[in-house]
CSV table of N, CA and C in Angstrom, one decimal:
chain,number,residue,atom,x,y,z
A,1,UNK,N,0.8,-1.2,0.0
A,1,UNK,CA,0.0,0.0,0.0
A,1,UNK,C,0.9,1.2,0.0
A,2,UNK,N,0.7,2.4,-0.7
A,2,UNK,CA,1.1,3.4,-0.9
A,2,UNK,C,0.3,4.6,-0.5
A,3,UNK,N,0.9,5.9,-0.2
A,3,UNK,CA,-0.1,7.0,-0.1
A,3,UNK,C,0.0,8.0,-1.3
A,4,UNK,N,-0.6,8.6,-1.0
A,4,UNK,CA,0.0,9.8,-2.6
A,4,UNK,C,-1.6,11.2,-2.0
A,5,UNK,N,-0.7,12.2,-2.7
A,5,UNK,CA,-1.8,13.4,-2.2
A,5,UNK,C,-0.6,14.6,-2.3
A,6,UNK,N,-0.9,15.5,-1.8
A,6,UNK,CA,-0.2,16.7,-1.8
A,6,UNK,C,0.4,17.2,-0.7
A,7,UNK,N,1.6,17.5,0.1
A,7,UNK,CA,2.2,18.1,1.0
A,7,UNK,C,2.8,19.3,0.7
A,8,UNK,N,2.3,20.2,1.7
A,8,UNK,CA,3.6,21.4,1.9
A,8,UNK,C,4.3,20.9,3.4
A,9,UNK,N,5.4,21.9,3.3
A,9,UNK,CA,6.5,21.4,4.3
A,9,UNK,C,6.6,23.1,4.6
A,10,UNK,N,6.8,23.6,5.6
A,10,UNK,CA,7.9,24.5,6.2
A,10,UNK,C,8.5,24.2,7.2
A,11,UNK,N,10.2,24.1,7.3
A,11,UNK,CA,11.5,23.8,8.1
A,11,UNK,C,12.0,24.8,8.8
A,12,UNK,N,11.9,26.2,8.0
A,12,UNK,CA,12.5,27.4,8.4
A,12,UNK,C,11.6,28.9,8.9
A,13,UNK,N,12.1,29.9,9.3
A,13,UNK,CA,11.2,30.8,9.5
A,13,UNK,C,10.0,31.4,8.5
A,14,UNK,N,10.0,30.6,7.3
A,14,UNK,CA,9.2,31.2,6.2
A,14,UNK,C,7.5,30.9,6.9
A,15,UNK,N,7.2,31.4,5.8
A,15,UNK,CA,5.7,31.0,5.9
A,15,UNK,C,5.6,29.8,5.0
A,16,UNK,N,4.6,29.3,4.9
A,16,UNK,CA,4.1,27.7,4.9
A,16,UNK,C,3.4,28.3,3.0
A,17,UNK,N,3.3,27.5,2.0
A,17,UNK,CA,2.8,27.8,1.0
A,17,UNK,C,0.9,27.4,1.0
A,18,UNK,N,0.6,28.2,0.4
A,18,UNK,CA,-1.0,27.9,0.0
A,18,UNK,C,-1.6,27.2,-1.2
A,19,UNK,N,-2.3,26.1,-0.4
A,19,UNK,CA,-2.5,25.4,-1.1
A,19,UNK,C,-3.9,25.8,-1.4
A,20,UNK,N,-4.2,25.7,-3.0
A,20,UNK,CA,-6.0,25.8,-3.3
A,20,UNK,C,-6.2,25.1,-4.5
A,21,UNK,N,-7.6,24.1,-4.1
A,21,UNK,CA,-8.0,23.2,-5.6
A,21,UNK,C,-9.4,24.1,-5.4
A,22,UNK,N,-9.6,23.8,-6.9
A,22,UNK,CA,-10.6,24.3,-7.2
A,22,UNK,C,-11.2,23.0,-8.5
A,23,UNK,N,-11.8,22.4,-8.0
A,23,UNK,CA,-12.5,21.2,-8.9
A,23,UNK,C,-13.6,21.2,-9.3
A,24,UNK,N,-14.1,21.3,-11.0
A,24,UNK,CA,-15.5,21.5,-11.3
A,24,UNK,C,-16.5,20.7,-11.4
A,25,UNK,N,-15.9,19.1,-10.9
A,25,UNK,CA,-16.7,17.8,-10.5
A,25,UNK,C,-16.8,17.4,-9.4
A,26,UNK,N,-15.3,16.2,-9.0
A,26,UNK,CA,-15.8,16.0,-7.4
A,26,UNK,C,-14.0,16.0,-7.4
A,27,UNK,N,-13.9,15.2,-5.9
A,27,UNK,CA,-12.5,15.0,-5.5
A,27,UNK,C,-12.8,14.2,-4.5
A,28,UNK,N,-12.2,12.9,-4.9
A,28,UNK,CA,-12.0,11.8,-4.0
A,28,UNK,C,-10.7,11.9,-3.5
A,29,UNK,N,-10.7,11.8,-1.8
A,29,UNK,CA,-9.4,11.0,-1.2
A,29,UNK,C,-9.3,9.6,-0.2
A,30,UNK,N,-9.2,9.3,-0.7
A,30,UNK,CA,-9.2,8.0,-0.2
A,30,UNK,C,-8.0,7.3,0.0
A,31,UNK,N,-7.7,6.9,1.4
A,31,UNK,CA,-6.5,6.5,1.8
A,31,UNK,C,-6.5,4.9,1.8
A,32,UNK,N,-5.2,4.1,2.6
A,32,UNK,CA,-5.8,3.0,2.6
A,32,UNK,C,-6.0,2.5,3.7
A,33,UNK,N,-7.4,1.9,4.2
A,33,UNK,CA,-8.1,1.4,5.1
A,33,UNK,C,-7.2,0.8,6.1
A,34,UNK,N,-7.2,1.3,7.3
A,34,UNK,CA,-5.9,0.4,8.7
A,34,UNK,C,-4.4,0.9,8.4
A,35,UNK,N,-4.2,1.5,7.2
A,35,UNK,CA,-2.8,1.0,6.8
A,35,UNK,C,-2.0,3.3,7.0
A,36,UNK,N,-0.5,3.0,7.2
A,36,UNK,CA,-0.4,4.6,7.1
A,36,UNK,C,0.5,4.4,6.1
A,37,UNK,N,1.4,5.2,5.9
A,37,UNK,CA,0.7,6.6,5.7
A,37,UNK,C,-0.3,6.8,4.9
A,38,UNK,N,-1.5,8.1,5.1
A,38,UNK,CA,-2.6,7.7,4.6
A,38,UNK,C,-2.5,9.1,3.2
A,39,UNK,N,-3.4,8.9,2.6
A,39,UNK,CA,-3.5,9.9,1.3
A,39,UNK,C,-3.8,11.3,1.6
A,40,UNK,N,-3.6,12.2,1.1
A,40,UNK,CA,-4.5,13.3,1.7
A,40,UNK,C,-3.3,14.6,0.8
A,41,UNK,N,-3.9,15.8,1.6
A,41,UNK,CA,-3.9,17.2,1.0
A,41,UNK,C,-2.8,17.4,2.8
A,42,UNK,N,-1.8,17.7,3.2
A,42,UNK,CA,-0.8,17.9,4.4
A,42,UNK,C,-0.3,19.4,4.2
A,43,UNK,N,-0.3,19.8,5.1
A,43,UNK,CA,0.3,21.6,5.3
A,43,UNK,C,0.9,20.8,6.4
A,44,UNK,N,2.3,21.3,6.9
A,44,UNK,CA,3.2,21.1,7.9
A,44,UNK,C,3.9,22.1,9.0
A,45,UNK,N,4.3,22.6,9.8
A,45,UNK,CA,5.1,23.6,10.2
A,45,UNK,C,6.1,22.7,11.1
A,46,UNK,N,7.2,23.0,10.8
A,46,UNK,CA,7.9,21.9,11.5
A,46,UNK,C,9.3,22.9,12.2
A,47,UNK,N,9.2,24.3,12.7
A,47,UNK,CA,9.9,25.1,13.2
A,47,UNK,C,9.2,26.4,13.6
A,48,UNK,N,9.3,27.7,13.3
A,48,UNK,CA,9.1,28.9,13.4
A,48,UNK,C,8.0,29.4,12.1
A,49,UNK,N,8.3,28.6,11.3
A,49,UNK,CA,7.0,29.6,10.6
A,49,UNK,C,5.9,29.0,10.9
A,50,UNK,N,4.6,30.1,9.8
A,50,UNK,CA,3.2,29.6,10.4
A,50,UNK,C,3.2,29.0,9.0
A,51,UNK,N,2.2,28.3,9.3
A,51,UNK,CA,1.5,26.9,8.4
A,51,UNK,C,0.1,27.8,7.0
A,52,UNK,N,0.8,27.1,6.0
A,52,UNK,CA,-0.1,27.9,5.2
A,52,UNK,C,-1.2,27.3,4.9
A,53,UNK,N,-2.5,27.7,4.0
A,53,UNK,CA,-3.6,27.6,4.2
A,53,UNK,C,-4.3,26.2,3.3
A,54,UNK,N,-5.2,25.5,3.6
A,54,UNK,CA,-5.3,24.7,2.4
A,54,UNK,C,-7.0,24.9,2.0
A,55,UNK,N,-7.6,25.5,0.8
A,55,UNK,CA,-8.2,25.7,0.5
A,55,UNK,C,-9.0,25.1,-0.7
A,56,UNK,N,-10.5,24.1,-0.6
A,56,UNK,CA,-11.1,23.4,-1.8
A,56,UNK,C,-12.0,24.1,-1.4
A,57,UNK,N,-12.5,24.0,-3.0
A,57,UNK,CA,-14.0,24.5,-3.8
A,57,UNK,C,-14.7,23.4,-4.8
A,58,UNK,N,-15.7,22.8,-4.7
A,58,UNK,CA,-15.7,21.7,-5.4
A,58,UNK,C,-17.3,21.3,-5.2
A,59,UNK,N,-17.9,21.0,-6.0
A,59,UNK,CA,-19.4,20.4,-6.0
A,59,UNK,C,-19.6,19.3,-5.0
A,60,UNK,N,-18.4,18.4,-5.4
A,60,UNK,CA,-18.8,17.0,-4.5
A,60,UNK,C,-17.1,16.9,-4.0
A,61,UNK,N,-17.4,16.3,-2.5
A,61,UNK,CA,-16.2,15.8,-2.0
A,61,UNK,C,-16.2,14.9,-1.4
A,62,UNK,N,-15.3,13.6,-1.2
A,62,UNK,CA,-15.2,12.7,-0.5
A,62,UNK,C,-13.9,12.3,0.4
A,63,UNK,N,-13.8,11.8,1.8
A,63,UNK,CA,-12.7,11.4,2.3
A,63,UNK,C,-13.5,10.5,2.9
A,64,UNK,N,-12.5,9.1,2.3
A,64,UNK,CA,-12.9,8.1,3.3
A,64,UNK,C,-11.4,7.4,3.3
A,65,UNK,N,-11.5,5.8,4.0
A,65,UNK,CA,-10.5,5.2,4.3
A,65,UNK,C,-9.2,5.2,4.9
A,66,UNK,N,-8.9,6.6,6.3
A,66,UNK,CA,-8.1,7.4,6.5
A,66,UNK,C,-7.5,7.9,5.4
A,67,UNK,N,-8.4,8.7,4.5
A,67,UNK,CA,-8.0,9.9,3.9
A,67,UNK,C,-7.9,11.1,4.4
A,68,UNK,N,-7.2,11.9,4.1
A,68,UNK,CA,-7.0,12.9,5.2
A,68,UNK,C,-6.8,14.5,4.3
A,69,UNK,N,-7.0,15.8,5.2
A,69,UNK,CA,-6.7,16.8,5.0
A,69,UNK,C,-6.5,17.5,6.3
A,70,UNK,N,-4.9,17.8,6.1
A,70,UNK,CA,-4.7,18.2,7.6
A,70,UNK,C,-3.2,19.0,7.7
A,71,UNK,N,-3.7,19.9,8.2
A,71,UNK,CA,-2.8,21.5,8.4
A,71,UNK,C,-2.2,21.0,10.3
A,72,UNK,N,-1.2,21.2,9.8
A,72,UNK,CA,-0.4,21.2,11.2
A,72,UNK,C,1.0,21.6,12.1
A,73,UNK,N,1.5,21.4,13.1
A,73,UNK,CA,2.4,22.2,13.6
A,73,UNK,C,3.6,21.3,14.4
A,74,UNK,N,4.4,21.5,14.4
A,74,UNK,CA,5.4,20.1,14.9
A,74,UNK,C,6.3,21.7,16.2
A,75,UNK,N,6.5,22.7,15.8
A,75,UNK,CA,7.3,23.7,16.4
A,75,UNK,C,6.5,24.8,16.7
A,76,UNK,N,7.3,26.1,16.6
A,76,UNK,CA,6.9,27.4,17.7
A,76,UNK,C,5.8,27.9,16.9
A,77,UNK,N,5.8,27.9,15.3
A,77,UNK,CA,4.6,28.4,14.3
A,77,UNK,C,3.4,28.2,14.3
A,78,UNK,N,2.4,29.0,14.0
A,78,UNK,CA,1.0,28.4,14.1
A,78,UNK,C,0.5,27.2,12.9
A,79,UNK,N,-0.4,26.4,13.3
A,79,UNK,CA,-0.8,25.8,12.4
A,79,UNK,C,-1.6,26.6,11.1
A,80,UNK,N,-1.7,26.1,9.9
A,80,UNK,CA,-2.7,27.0,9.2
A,80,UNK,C,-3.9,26.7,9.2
A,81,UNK,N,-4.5,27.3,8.5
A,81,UNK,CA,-6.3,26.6,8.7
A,81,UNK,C,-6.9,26.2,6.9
A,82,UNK,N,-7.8,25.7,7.5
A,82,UNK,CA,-8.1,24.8,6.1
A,82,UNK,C,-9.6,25.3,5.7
A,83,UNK,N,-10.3,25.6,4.7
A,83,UNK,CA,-11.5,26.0,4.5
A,83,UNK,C,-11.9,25.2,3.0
A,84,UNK,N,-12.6,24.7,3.4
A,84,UNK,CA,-14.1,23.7,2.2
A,84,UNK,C,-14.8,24.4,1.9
A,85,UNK,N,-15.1,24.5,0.6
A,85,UNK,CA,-16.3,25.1,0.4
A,85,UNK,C,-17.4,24.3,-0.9
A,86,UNK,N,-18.5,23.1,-0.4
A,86,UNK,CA,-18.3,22.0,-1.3
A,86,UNK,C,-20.0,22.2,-0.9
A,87,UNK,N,-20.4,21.5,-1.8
A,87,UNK,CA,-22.0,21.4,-2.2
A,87,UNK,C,-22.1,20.1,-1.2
A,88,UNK,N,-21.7,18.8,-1.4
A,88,UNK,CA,-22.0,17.7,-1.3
A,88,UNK,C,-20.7,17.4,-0.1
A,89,UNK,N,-20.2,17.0,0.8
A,89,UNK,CA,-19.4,16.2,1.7
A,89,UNK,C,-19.2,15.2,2.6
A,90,UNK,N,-18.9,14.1,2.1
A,90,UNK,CA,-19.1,13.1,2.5
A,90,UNK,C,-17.7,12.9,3.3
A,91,UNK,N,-17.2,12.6,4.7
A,91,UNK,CA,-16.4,12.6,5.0
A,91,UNK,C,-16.8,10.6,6.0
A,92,UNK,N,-15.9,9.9,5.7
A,92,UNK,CA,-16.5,8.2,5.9
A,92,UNK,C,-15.3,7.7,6.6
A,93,UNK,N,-15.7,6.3,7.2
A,93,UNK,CA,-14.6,5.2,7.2
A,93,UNK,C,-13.3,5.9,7.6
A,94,UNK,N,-13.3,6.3,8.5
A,94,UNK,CA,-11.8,7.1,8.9
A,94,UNK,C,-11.3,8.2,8.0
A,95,UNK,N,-12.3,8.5,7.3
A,95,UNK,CA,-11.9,9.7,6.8
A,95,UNK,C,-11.5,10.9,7.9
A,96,UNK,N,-10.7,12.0,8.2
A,96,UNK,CA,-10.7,13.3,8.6
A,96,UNK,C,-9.6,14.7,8.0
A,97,UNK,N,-10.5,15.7,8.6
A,97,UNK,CA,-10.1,16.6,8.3
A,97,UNK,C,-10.0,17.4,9.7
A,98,UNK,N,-8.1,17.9,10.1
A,98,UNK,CA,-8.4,18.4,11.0
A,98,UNK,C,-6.5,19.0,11.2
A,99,UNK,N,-6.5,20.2,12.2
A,99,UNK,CA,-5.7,21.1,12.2
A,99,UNK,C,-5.0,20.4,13.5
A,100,UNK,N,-3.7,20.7,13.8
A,100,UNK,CA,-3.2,20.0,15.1
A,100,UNK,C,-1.9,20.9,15.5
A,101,UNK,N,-1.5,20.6,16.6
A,101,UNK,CA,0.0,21.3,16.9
A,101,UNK,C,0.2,20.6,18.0
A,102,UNK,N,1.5,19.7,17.8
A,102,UNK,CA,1.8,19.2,18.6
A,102,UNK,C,2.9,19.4,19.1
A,103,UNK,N,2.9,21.5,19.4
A,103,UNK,CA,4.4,22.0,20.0
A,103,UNK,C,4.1,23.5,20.6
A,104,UNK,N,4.6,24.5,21.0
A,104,UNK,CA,4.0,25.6,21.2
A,104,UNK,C,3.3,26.3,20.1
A,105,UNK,N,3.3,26.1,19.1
A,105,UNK,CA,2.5,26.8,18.1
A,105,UNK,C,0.9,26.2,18.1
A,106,UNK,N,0.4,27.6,17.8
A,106,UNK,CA,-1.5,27.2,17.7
A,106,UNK,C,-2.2,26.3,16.7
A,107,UNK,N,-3.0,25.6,17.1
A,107,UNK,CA,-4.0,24.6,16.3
A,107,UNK,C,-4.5,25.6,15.3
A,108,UNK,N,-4.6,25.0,14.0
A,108,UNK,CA,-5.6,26.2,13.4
A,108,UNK,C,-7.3,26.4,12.9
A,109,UNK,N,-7.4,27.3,12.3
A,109,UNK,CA,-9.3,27.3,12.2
A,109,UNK,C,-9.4,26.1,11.2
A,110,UNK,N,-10.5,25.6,11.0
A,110,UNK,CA,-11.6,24.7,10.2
A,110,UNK,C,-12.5,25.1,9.7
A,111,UNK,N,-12.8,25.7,8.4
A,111,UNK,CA,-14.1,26.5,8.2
A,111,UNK,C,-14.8,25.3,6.7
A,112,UNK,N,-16.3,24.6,7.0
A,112,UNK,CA,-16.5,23.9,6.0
A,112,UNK,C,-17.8,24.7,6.4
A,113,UNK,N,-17.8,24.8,4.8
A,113,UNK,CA,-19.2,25.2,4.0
A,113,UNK,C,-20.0,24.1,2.9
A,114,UNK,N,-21.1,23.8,3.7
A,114,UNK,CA,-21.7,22.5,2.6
A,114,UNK,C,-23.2,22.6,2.6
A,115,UNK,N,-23.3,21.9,1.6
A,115,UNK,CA,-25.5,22.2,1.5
A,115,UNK,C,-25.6,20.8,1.9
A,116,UNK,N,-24.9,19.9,1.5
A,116,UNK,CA,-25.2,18.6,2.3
A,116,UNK,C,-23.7,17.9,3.1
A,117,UNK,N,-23.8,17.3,4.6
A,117,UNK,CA,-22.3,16.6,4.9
A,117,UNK,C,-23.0,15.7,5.8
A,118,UNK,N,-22.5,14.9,5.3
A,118,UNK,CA,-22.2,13.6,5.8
A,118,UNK,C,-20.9,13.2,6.4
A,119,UNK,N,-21.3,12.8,8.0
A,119,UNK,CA,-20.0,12.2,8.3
A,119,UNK,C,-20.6,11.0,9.4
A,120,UNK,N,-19.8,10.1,8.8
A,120,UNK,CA,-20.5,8.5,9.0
A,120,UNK,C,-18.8,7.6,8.9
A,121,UNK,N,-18.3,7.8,10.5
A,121,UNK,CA,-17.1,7.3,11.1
A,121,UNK,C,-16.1,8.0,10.3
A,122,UNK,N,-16.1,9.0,10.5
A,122,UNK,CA,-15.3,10.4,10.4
A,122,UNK,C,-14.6,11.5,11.3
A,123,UNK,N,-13.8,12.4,11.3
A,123,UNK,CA,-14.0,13.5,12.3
A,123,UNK,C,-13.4,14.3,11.4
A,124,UNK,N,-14.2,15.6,12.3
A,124,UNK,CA,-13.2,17.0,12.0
A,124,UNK,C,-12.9,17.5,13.5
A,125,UNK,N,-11.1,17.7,13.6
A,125,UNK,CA,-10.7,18.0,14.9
A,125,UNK,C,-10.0,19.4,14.6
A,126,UNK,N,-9.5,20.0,16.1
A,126,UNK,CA,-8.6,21.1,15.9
A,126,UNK,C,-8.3,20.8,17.6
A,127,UNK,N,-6.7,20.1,17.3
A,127,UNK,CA,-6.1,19.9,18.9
A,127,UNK,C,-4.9,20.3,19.2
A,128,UNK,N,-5.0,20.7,20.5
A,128,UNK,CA,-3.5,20.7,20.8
A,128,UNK,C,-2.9,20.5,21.6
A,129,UNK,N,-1.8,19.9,21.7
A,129,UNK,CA,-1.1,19.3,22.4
A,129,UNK,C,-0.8,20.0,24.0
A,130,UNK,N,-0.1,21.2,23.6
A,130,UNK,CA,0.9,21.9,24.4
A,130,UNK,C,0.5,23.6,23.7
A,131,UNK,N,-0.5,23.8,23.2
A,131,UNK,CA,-1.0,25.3,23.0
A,131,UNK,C,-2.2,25.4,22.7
A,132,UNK,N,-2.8,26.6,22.4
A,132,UNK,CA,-4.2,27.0,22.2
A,132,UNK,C,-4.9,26.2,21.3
A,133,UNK,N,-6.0,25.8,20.7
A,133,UNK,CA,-7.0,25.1,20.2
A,133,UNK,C,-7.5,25.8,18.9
A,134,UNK,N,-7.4,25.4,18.0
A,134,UNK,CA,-8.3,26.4,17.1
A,134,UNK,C,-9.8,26.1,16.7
A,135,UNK,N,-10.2,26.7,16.0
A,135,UNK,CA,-12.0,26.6,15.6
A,135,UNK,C,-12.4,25.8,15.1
A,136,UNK,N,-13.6,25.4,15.1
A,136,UNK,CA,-14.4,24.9,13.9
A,136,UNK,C,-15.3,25.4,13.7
A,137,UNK,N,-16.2,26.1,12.2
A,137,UNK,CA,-17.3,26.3,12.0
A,137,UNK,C,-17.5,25.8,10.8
A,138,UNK,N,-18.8,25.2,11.3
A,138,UNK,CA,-19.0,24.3,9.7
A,138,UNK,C,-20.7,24.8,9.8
A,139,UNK,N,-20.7,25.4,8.6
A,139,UNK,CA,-22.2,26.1,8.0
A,139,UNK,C,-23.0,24.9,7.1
A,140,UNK,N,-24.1,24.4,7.1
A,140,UNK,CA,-24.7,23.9,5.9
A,140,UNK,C,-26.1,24.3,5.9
A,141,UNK,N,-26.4,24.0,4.5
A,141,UNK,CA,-27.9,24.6,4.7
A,141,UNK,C,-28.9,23.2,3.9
A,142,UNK,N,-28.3,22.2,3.7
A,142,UNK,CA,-29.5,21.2,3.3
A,142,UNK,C,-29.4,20.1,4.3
A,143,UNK,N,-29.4,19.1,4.1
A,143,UNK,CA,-29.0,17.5,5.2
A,143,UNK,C,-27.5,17.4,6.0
A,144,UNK,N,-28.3,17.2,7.2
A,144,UNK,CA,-26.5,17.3,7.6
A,144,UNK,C,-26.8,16.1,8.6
A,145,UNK,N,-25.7,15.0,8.4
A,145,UNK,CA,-25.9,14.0,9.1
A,145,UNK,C,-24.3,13.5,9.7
A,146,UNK,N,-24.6,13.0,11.1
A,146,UNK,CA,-23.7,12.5,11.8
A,146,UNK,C,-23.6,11.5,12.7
A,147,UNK,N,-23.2,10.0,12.0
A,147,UNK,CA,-23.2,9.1,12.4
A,147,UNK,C,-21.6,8.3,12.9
A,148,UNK,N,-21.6,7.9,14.3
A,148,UNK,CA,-20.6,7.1,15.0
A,148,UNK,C,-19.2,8.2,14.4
A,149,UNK,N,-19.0,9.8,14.9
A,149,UNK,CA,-17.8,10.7,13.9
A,149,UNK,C,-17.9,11.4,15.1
A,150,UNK,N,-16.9,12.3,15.1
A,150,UNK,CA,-16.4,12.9,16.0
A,150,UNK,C,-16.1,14.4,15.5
A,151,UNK,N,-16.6,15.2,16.1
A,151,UNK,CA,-16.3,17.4,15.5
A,151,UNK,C,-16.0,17.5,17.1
A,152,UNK,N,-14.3,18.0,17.3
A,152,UNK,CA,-13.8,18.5,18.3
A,152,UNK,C,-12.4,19.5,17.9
A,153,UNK,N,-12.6,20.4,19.3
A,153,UNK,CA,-11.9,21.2,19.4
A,153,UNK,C,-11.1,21.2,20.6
A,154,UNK,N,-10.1,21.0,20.7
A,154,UNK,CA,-9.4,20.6,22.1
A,154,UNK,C,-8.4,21.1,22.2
A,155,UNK,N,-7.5,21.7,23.8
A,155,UNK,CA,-6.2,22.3,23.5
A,155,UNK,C,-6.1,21.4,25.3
A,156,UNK,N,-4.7,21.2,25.3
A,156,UNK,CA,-4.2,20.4,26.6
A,156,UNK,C,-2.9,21.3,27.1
A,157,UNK,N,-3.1,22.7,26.4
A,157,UNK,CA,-1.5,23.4,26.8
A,157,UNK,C,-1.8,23.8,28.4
A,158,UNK,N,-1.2,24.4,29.0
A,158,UNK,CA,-0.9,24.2,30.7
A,158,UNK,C,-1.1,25.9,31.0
A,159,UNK,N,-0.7,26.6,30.0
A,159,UNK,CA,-0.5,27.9,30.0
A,159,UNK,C,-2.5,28.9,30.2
A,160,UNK,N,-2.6,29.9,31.1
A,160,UNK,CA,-3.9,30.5,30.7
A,160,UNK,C,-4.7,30.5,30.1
A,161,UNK,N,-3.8,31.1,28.6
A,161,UNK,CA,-3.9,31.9,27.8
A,161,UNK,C,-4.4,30.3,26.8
A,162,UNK,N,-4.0,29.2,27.1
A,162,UNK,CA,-4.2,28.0,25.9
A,162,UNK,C,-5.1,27.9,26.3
A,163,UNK,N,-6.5,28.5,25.5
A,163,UNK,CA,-7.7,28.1,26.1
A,163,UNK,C,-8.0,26.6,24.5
A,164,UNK,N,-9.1,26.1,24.7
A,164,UNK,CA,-9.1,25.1,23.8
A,164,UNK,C,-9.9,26.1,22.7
A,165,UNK,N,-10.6,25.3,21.7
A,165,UNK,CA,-11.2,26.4,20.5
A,165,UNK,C,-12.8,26.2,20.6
A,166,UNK,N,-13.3,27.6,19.6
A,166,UNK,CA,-14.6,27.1,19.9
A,166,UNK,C,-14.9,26.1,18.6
A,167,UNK,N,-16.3,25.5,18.7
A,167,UNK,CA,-17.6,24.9,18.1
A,167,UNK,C,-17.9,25.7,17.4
A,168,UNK,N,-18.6,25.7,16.7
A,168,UNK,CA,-20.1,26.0,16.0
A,168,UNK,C,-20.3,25.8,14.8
A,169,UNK,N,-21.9,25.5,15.1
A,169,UNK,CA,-22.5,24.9,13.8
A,169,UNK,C,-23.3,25.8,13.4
A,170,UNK,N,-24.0,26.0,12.4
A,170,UNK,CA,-25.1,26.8,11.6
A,170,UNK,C,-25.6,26.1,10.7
A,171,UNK,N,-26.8,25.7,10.9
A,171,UNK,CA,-27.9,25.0,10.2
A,171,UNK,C,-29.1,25.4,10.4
A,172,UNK,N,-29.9,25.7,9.6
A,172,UNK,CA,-31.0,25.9,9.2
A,172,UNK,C,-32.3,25.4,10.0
């Protein structure tokens, strides 16, 4: 089993590159089921810079079989944030999408926009290890279903100031 998908990397004090698809059908990612590394869309910060953004637009979208799209932070830099903006989302089967930092740098936002989402043994997270938590808001305005999946926002840093992130949904 192999993975394949797209990574950015930042090592140094730069900023993180931005990633944006814009698809006029659908986009499947699909990883392989139990197995790592999994397939996916990866933003990284792995020192001082901040993590850049990863951005779809797309009618239909699918992540299943630990497929993944995930902005994250290894060092002092913030994570970046990721924003969906998709008619249809089906997120399955270990599919997730979610922002993390697992160093002093901040988790980042999650913004999905969908008329329909489905997540059915899925998550969308924003955690952090050792700093602040970032958002989720996920807007839909037609069927929104959520079966055995998980939407969290968590931060475990020790500091005041690391509060965890908020929620929120908006649905009709």
């Amino acid at each position: 089993n192999s993975s394949s998908g797209h990574q950015n990397a930042t090592v140094g004090t730069g900023r993180g590159g931005h990633l944006q698809i814009v698809a006029k059908e659908a986009i499947m990612i699909s990883g392989a089921a139990g197995h790592k590394p999994n397939s996916g869309l990866v933003s990284n910060v792995f020192t001082a810079g901040k993590g850049g953004m990863i951005e779809v637009s797309t009618p239909k979208m699918e992540i299943q079989d630990n497929g993944t799209i995930q902005d994250g932070t290894q060092g002092d830099g913030n994570a970046g944030n990721i924003s969906l903006n998709v008619e249809r989302l089906s997120i399955q089967q270990g599919g997730f999408v979610t922002t993390e930092s697992k160093a002093a740098g901040e988790a980042g936002t999650i913004r999905i926009t969908a008329d329909n989402l489905t997540l059915h043994q899925g998550a969308v997270t924003s955690q952090a290890d050792q700093a602040g938590g970032g958002n989720i808001f996920i807007k839909g305005n037609g069927r929104f279903y959520l079966v055995n999946s998980t939407i969290s926002a968590r931060a475990q840093g020790e500091q005041p100031h690391h509060k965890g992130g908020n929620l929120q949904i908006e649905h009709p």
